[in-house]
Amino acid sequence: MKTQHKVHATAAALALLLTLNACGNAANGEPAPSSTELGLRDISEGVQPDPKAVSLLPKSYKDKGELTVAADLHYPPTVFLAEDNKTPIGLNPDITRLIGKKLGVNVKFVDTKFDTIIPGLDGGRYDFTVSTMAKTEDRLKVVDMIDYFKAGSSIGVNAGNPQKLTNETLCGKSIAVTQGSTGQLLRLPALNEMTCTSKGQPAINAVTLPNIQEALVQLSSKRIDGILYDTTALAWAQTQQPGSFQMLTPPLNVGGSGITAVALKKGSPLTPAIQAAIQSILETPEYKESLKTWGLEFGAITDAKLN
């Protein structure tokens, strides 16, 4: 029987934007917009193991029958929790479960803060992660990364854009980034250099916050001027909570290609098998179905490149 998940706020954590308490009241005291419910199924159900991927899986992992997967479960639509508050759903859990099916093993999700995932992989606490992680030189020193999706970043501002901001007029403004993200490490520094400091303008004031929920609350209360975050998540939240905030266009194309990758410990014996599994996934209707479910069709790729 196919598993069905009812999701009250498919934006989950992002549906908290402008919400200052657990009762669902928006910051302005008005009721939050009614939630959207989606019936979701496990798209990996019925998917058969891929012989090539299975042949590359080390015996010790076959014998164990389970892979441990680090995931920060609070970034819709790529990963968040169903209404039961324990079942991971979104693009990344879909990909994770498909990897498990292609390898013929189970997967165990471990909720992990994003900036602790790579140290956990390096320390052997987790086998791999599917967390919309962008490739950087520093990350590639300690992890193998295998492409599976193309994302990107955008700036979110308050609804109506009262300051009339653009991607080119953020100099001297306070822009939030999440701790350990590519936005903090690469994209905002690159944007700052390109549009501000190289032209003698005041630098963008980077405000590092622990998560997107805190950033959106601070944006609503006007303690910051904007947020630099994944286009996928901002677009999803903007759709689910119209009038709460808006994205500047076009998406930013600085500080990286936008390609995101599955990560494993550098030189992991799992890497060849995971790469083969992902390549198999990219050729399936389930991959396209997952992208369509979460409104991410634009991010489809065809090559599970090992970096």
mmCIF file of N, CA and C in Angstrom, residues 68-73 78-79 90-100 107 109 114 117 121 127-133 146 148-149 260-264 274 278 281:
data_model
loop_
_atom_site.group_PDB
_atom_site.id
_atom_site.type_symbol
_atom_site.label_atom_id
_atom_site.label_comp_id
_atom_site.label_asym_id
_atom_site.label_seq_id
_atom_site.Cartn_x
_atom_site.Cartn_y
_atom_site.Cartn_z
ATOM 1 N N THR A 68 23.316 5.478 6.648
ATOM 2 C CA THR A 68 22.934 6.597 7.502
ATOM 3 C C THR A 68 23.116 7.903 6.736
ATOM 4 N N VAL A 69 22.065 8.696 6.696
ATOM 5 C CA VAL A 69 22.041 9.894 5.860
ATOM 6 C C VAL A 69 21.823 11.137 6.719
ATOM 7 N N ALA A 70 22.767 12.069 6.687
ATOM 8 C CA ALA A 70 22.628 13.337 7.406
ATOM 9 C C ALA A 70 21.721 14.270 6.615
ATOM 10 N N ALA A 71 20.787 14.921 7.311
ATOM 11 C CA ALA A 71 19.870 15.829 6.629
ATOM 12 C C ALA A 71 19.385 16.896 7.601
ATOM 13 N N ASP A 72 19.499 18.156 7.191
ATOM 14 C CA ASP A 72 18.886 19.249 7.940
ATOM 15 C C ASP A 72 17.450 19.349 7.447
ATOM 16 N N LEU A 73 16.493 18.935 8.258
ATOM 17 C CA LEU A 73 15.129 18.670 7.815
ATOM 18 C C LEU A 73 14.216 19.892 7.855
ATOM 19 N N THR A 78 12.919 21.332 -0.642
ATOM 20 C CA THR A 78 13.879 20.260 -0.865
ATOM 21 C C THR A 78 13.902 19.257 0.275
ATOM 22 N N VAL A 79 13.611 19.687 1.507
ATOM 23 C CA VAL A 79 13.502 18.736 2.618
ATOM 24 C C VAL A 79 12.766 19.392 3.784
ATOM 25 N N GLY A 90 10.078 15.848 0.489
ATOM 26 C CA GLY A 90 10.708 16.850 -0.354
ATOM 27 C C GLY A 90 11.624 16.195 -1.373
ATOM 28 N N LEU A 91 12.254 17.007 -2.205
ATOM 29 C CA LEU A 91 13.134 16.489 -3.242
ATOM 30 C C LEU A 91 14.263 15.636 -2.668
ATOM 31 N N ASN A 92 14.949 16.139 -1.658
ATOM 32 C CA ASN A 92 16.117 15.418 -1.144
ATOM 33 C C ASN A 92 15.767 14.067 -0.524
ATOM 34 N N PRO A 93 14.708 13.964 0.297
ATOM 35 C CA PRO A 93 14.309 12.639 0.753
ATOM 36 C C PRO A 93 13.903 11.709 -0.387
ATOM 37 N N ASP A 94 13.265 12.268 -1.425
ATOM 38 C CA ASP A 94 12.944 11.443 -2.588
ATOM 39 C C ASP A 94 14.210 10.850 -3.194
ATOM 40 N N ILE A 95 15.211 11.704 -3.420
ATOM 41 C CA ILE A 95 16.470 11.238 -4.006
ATOM 42 C C ILE A 95 17.149 10.232 -3.083
ATOM 43 N N THR A 96 17.122 10.517 -1.777
ATOM 44 C CA THR A 96 17.758 9.624 -0.808
ATOM 45 C C THR A 96 17.124 8.240 -0.846
ATOM 46 N N ARG A 97 15.796 8.196 -0.847
ATOM 47 C CA ARG A 97 15.119 6.897 -0.875
ATOM 48 C C ARG A 97 15.362 6.168 -2.193
ATOM 49 N N LEU A 98 15.431 6.913 -3.285
ATOM 50 C CA LEU A 98 15.726 6.297 -4.576
ATOM 51 C C LEU A 98 17.136 5.712 -4.584
ATOM 52 N N ILE A 99 18.091 6.407 -3.969
ATOM 53 C CA ILE A 99 19.452 5.870 -3.867
ATOM 54 C C ILE A 99 19.423 4.547 -3.109
ATOM 55 N N GLY A 100 18.695 4.531 -1.998
ATOM 56 C CA GLY A 100 18.586 3.295 -1.229
ATOM 57 C C GLY A 100 18.014 2.155 -2.051
ATOM 58 N N VAL A 107 17.564 3.305 4.090
ATOM 59 C CA VAL A 107 18.236 4.553 4.457
ATOM 60 C C VAL A 107 17.659 5.052 5.776
ATOM 61 N N PHE A 109 17.495 8.451 8.105
ATOM 62 C CA PHE A 109 17.725 9.892 8.168
ATOM 63 C C PHE A 109 18.132 10.293 9.585
ATOM 64 N N PHE A 114 22.972 21.992 9.321
ATOM 65 C CA PHE A 114 23.670 21.996 8.041
ATOM 66 C C PHE A 114 25.182 22.160 8.195
ATOM 67 N N ILE A 117 27.187 18.956 9.029
ATOM 68 C CA ILE A 117 27.080 17.763 8.184
ATOM 69 C C ILE A 117 28.443 17.305 7.672
ATOM 70 N N LEU A 121 30.380 13.808 8.222
ATOM 71 C CA LEU A 121 30.793 12.890 7.154
ATOM 72 C C LEU A 121 32.265 12.549 7.294
ATOM 73 N N ASP A 127 26.976 8.232 6.435
ATOM 74 C CA ASP A 127 27.498 7.661 5.200
ATOM 75 C C ASP A 127 27.468 8.665 4.048
ATOM 76 N N PHE A 128 26.382 9.435 3.955
ATOM 77 C CA PHE A 128 26.316 10.466 2.906
ATOM 78 C C PHE A 128 25.229 11.468 3.261
ATOM 79 N N THR A 129 25.139 12.524 2.461
ATOM 80 C CA THR A 129 24.083 13.520 2.643
ATOM 81 C C THR A 129 23.527 13.943 1.298
ATOM 82 N N VAL A 130 22.226 14.169 1.248
ATOM 83 C CA VAL A 130 21.556 14.787 0.098
ATOM 84 C C VAL A 130 20.895 16.040 0.650
ATOM 85 N N SER A 131 21.580 17.177 0.553
ATOM 86 C CA SER A 131 21.106 18.370 1.251
ATOM 87 C C SER A 131 21.234 19.641 0.417
ATOM 88 N N THR A 132 21.053 19.519 -0.902
ATOM 89 C CA THR A 132 21.146 20.665 -1.816
ATOM 90 C C THR A 132 22.441 21.423 -1.565
ATOM 91 N N MET A 133 23.516 20.689 -1.374
ATOM 92 C CA MET A 133 24.811 21.273 -1.038
ATOM 93 C C MET A 133 25.576 21.655 -2.301
ATOM 94 N N ILE A 146 28.755 14.425 -5.798
ATOM 95 C CA ILE A 146 28.180 13.867 -7.019
ATOM 96 C C ILE A 146 26.943 14.678 -7.389
ATOM 97 N N TYR A 148 23.436 16.148 -8.697
ATOM 98 C CA TYR A 148 22.095 15.572 -8.877
ATOM 99 C C TYR A 148 21.013 16.602 -9.183
ATOM 100 N N PHE A 149 21.315 17.911 -9.074
ATOM 101 C CA PHE A 149 20.266 18.919 -9.224
ATOM 102 C C PHE A 149 20.913 20.281 -9.412
ATOM 103 N N THR A 260 24.070 21.384 -7.375
ATOM 104 C CA THR A 260 24.165 20.826 -6.030
ATOM 105 C C THR A 260 24.493 19.342 -6.118
ATOM 106 N N ALA A 261 25.059 18.823 -5.031
ATOM 107 C CA ALA A 261 25.621 17.486 -5.103
ATOM 108 C C ALA A 261 25.430 16.702 -3.813
ATOM 109 N N VAL A 262 25.307 15.389 -3.975
ATOM 110 C CA VAL A 262 25.377 14.462 -2.849
ATOM 111 C C VAL A 262 26.819 14.451 -2.356
ATOM 112 N N ALA A 263 27.004 14.411 -1.040
ATOM 113 C CA ALA A 263 28.358 14.446 -0.480
ATOM 114 C C ALA A 263 28.634 13.203 0.359
ATOM 115 N N LEU A 264 29.874 12.700 0.241
ATOM 116 C CA LEU A 264 30.376 11.585 1.041
ATOM 117 C C LEU A 264 31.782 11.929 1.503
ATOM 118 N N ILE A 274 27.333 4.973 -5.037
ATOM 119 C CA ILE A 274 26.406 6.103 -4.965
ATOM 120 C C ILE A 274 26.344 6.822 -6.309
ATOM 121 N N ILE A 278 22.957 7.296 -8.505
ATOM 122 C CA ILE A 278 22.423 8.607 -8.899
ATOM 123 C C ILE A 278 22.283 8.701 -10.414
ATOM 124 N N ILE A 281 19.225 7.047 -11.334
ATOM 125 C CA ILE A 281 18.053 7.831 -10.921
ATOM 126 C C ILE A 281 17.744 8.941 -11.924
#
